[in-house]
Amino acid sequence: ASKAPVSKAAKAPAAASTAKSSARVARRTSSQGGGGGEEPKKRKKARKETYSSYIYKVLKQVHPETGISNKGMGVLNSFVNDLFERIASEASKLATYNKKATLSAREIQTAVRLILPGELAKHAISEGTKSVTSSYCVFHDASYHKG
């Protein structure tokens, strides 16, 4: 009913591996922090760029009492990214066809006409033209979309 004694041979590799792992940790911390008891530096989280703040500002201009969920914001952010990519891609093709190296407002405008349907394209072009020709900015004008 008594347990068999554990031999020292079985414990030796465990002690050796512990010594190796502590040596690894010591090497890692000394190479990172420059020695003496400093904690290893934490890696900065990669910044994710979104249109969330701009979408929120426009929402508050149009419907001040309305909020938006994180999922809803994610959907709108994805929508803006998709539209931006489509317009940029189409404008790039247009510039290539016309043997131009630079995208100008004209290529962007034509791309918008090709991608967006009818009335939506007209509104987008008029807003874009207004934005380019004046110092007007939709995010700083509080009276925009009211009345």
mmCIF file of C-alpha atoms in Angstrom:
data_model
loop_
_atom_site.group_PDB
_atom_site.id
_atom_site.type_symbol
_atom_site.label_atom_id
_atom_site.label_comp_id
_atom_site.label_asym_id
_atom_site.label_seq_id
_atom_site.Cartn_x
_atom_site.Cartn_y
_atom_site.Cartn_z
ATOM 1 C CA ALA A 1 0.000 0.000 0.000
ATOM 2 C CA SER A 2 3.025 2.313 0.066
ATOM 3 C CA LYS A 3 4.135 4.166 -3.041
ATOM 4 C CA ALA A 4 7.439 3.336 -4.703
ATOM 5 C CA PRO A 5 10.105 5.984 -4.049
ATOM 6 C CA VAL A 6 10.787 8.291 -6.962
ATOM 7 C CA SER A 7 14.333 7.938 -8.237
ATOM 8 C CA LYS A 8 16.637 10.943 -8.487
ATOM 9 C CA ALA A 9 17.315 10.093 -12.144
ATOM 10 C CA ALA A 10 13.727 10.969 -13.047
ATOM 11 C CA LYS A 11 14.006 14.396 -11.393
ATOM 12 C CA ALA A 12 17.361 15.392 -12.920
ATOM 13 C CA PRO A 13 16.063 16.391 -16.381
ATOM 14 C CA ALA A 14 13.343 18.543 -14.813
ATOM 15 C CA ALA A 15 15.917 20.481 -12.818
ATOM 16 C CA ALA A 16 18.113 20.859 -15.894
ATOM 17 C CA SER A 17 15.213 22.146 -17.994
ATOM 18 C CA THR A 18 14.288 24.605 -15.226
ATOM 19 C CA ALA A 19 17.850 25.914 -15.209
ATOM 20 C CA LYS A 20 17.771 26.269 -19.003
ATOM 21 C CA SER A 21 14.445 28.117 -18.994
ATOM 22 C CA SER A 22 15.565 30.501 -16.229
ATOM 23 C CA ALA A 23 18.751 31.191 -18.217
ATOM 24 C CA ARG A 24 16.584 31.965 -21.285
ATOM 25 C CA VAL A 25 14.424 34.361 -19.261
ATOM 26 C CA ALA A 26 17.533 36.068 -17.847
ATOM 27 C CA ARG A 27 18.979 36.462 -21.339
ATOM 28 C CA ARG A 28 15.699 37.833 -22.679
ATOM 29 C CA THR A 29 15.268 40.421 -19.924
ATOM 30 C CA SER A 30 18.888 41.529 -19.968
ATOM 31 C CA SER A 31 18.863 42.067 -23.734
ATOM 32 C CA GLN A 32 15.600 44.043 -23.614
ATOM 33 C CA GLY A 33 15.854 46.315 -20.626
ATOM 34 C CA GLY A 34 19.552 46.819 -20.103
ATOM 35 C CA GLY A 35 19.802 44.825 -16.867
ATOM 36 C CA GLY A 36 18.812 45.394 -13.242
ATOM 37 C CA GLY A 37 15.259 44.358 -12.440
ATOM 38 C CA GLU A 38 13.431 46.311 -15.154
ATOM 39 C CA GLU A 39 10.243 44.825 -16.561
ATOM 40 C CA PRO A 40 10.340 43.818 -20.234
ATOM 41 C CA LYS A 41 8.894 46.525 -22.502
ATOM 42 C CA LYS A 42 5.308 45.944 -23.609
ATOM 43 C CA ARG A 43 4.613 45.937 -27.315
ATOM 44 C CA LYS A 44 2.459 48.833 -28.526
ATOM 45 C CA LYS A 45 -0.885 47.832 -29.987
ATOM 46 C CA ALA A 46 -1.044 48.512 -33.734
ATOM 47 C CA ARG A 47 -3.278 51.512 -34.454
ATOM 48 C CA LYS A 48 -6.333 50.761 -36.513
ATOM 49 C CA GLU A 49 -7.474 53.662 -38.650
ATOM 50 C CA THR A 50 -11.230 53.979 -39.108
ATOM 51 C CA TYR A 51 -13.786 56.541 -40.219
ATOM 52 C CA SER A 52 -15.709 56.136 -36.932
ATOM 53 C CA SER A 53 -15.182 59.644 -35.582
ATOM 54 C CA TYR A 54 -16.195 61.236 -38.901
ATOM 55 C CA ILE A 55 -19.262 59.006 -39.264
ATOM 56 C CA TYR A 56 -20.278 59.898 -35.707
ATOM 57 C CA LYS A 57 -19.886 63.656 -36.349
ATOM 58 C CA VAL A 58 -22.035 63.476 -39.486
ATOM 59 C CA LEU A 59 -24.654 61.375 -37.647
ATOM 60 C CA LYS A 60 -24.875 64.022 -34.917
ATOM 61 C CA GLN A 61 -25.269 66.781 -37.525
ATOM 62 C CA VAL A 62 -28.097 64.947 -39.279
ATOM 63 C CA HIS A 63 -29.796 63.306 -36.253
ATOM 64 C CA PRO A 64 -28.466 64.766 -32.976
ATOM 65 C CA GLU A 65 -30.613 62.490 -30.794
ATOM 66 C CA THR A 66 -29.595 59.237 -32.515
ATOM 67 C CA GLY A 67 -26.783 56.907 -31.448
ATOM 68 C CA ILE A 68 -25.047 54.026 -33.210
ATOM 69 C CA SER A 69 -23.894 50.592 -32.017
ATOM 70 C CA ASN A 70 -20.383 49.229 -32.482
ATOM 71 C CA LYS A 71 -21.679 46.705 -35.036
ATOM 72 C CA GLY A 72 -23.476 49.464 -36.940
ATOM 73 C CA MET A 73 -20.325 51.574 -36.908
ATOM 74 C CA GLY A 74 -18.355 48.569 -38.177
ATOM 75 C CA VAL A 75 -20.788 48.110 -41.063
ATOM 76 C CA LEU A 76 -20.600 51.797 -42.034
ATOM 77 C CA ASN A 77 -16.811 51.799 -41.736
ATOM 78 C CA SER A 78 -16.636 48.750 -44.001
ATOM 79 C CA PHE A 79 -19.009 50.465 -46.448
ATOM 80 C CA VAL A 80 -16.850 53.626 -46.605
ATOM 81 C CA ASN A 81 -13.677 51.554 -47.081
ATOM 82 C CA ASP A 82 -15.323 49.562 -49.887
ATOM 83 C CA LEU A 83 -16.576 52.681 -51.667
ATOM 84 C CA PHE A 84 -13.200 54.399 -51.294
ATOM 85 C CA GLU A 85 -11.458 51.351 -52.761
ATOM 86 C CA ARG A 86 -13.884 51.146 -55.712
ATOM 87 C CA ILE A 87 -13.544 54.838 -56.558
ATOM 88 C CA ALA A 88 -9.746 54.787 -56.214
ATOM 89 C CA SER A 89 -9.480 51.665 -58.373
ATOM 90 C CA GLU A 90 -11.709 53.104 -61.102
ATOM 91 C CA ALA A 91 -9.872 56.453 -61.020
ATOM 92 C CA SER A 92 -6.568 54.599 -61.298
ATOM 93 C CA LYS A 93 -7.803 52.739 -64.393
ATOM 94 C CA LEU A 94 -8.966 56.012 -65.947
ATOM 95 C CA ALA A 95 -5.574 57.620 -65.332
ATOM 96 C CA THR A 96 -3.853 54.594 -66.885
ATOM 97 C CA TYR A 97 -6.097 54.726 -69.973
ATOM 98 C CA ASN A 98 -5.254 58.412 -70.435
ATOM 99 C CA LYS A 99 -1.533 57.808 -69.827
ATOM 100 C CA LYS A 100 -1.478 60.021 -66.725
ATOM 101 C CA ALA A 101 0.728 59.350 -63.712
ATOM 102 C CA THR A 102 -1.307 61.464 -61.282
ATOM 103 C CA LEU A 103 -4.907 61.147 -60.118
ATOM 104 C CA SER A 104 -6.645 64.498 -60.396
ATOM 105 C CA ALA A 105 -10.101 65.671 -59.317
ATOM 106 C CA ARG A 106 -11.288 64.939 -62.850
ATOM 107 C CA GLU A 107 -10.454 61.209 -62.625
ATOM 108 C CA ILE A 108 -12.115 60.986 -59.206
ATOM 109 C CA GLN A 109 -15.218 62.765 -60.510
ATOM 110 C CA THR A 110 -15.487 60.470 -63.538
ATOM 111 C CA ALA A 111 -14.988 57.405 -61.326
ATOM 112 C CA VAL A 112 -17.804 58.597 -59.041
ATOM 113 C CA ARG A 113 -20.072 59.072 -62.091
ATOM 114 C CA LEU A 114 -19.308 55.514 -63.219
ATOM 115 C CA ILE A 115 -19.724 53.857 -59.810
ATOM 116 C CA LEU A 116 -22.603 55.683 -58.119
ATOM 117 C CA PRO A 117 -26.091 55.595 -59.635
ATOM 118 C CA GLY A 118 -27.921 58.708 -60.954
ATOM 119 C CA GLU A 119 -28.943 61.201 -58.286
ATOM 120 C CA LEU A 120 -26.423 59.873 -55.762
ATOM 121 C CA ALA A 121 -23.569 60.588 -58.187
ATOM 122 C CA LYS A 122 -24.863 64.136 -58.763
ATOM 123 C CA HIS A 123 -24.962 64.858 -55.022
ATOM 124 C CA ALA A 124 -21.524 63.311 -54.472
ATOM 125 C CA ILE A 125 -20.016 65.372 -57.293
ATOM 126 C CA SER A 126 -21.591 68.625 -56.078
ATOM 127 C CA GLU A 127 -20.331 68.000 -52.512
ATOM 128 C CA GLY A 128 -16.888 67.067 -53.819
ATOM 129 C CA THR A 129 -16.708 70.163 -56.010
ATOM 130 C CA LYS A 130 -17.831 72.350 -53.104
ATOM 131 C CA SER A 131 -15.153 70.780 -50.908
ATOM 132 C CA VAL A 132 -12.351 71.230 -53.458
ATOM 133 C CA THR A 133 -13.207 74.773 -54.618
ATOM 134 C CA SER A 134 -13.816 76.375 -51.211
ATOM 135 C CA SER A 135 -12.479 76.045 -47.689
ATOM 136 C CA TYR A 136 -15.800 74.453 -46.774
ATOM 137 C CA CYS A 137 -15.604 71.310 -44.648
ATOM 138 C CA VAL A 138 -18.623 69.156 -43.794
ATOM 139 C CA PHE A 139 -17.267 68.281 -40.330
ATOM 140 C CA HIS A 140 -16.798 71.875 -39.121
ATOM 141 C CA ASP A 141 -20.001 73.426 -40.432
ATOM 142 C CA ALA A 142 -22.655 72.960 -37.729
ATOM 143 C CA SER A 143 -25.465 74.327 -39.922
ATOM 144 C CA TYR A 144 -24.949 71.639 -42.581
ATOM 145 C CA HIS A 145 -27.955 69.317 -43.145
ATOM 146 C CA LYS A 146 -30.262 71.321 -40.861
ATOM 147 C CA GLY A 147 -33.377 72.744 -42.445
#
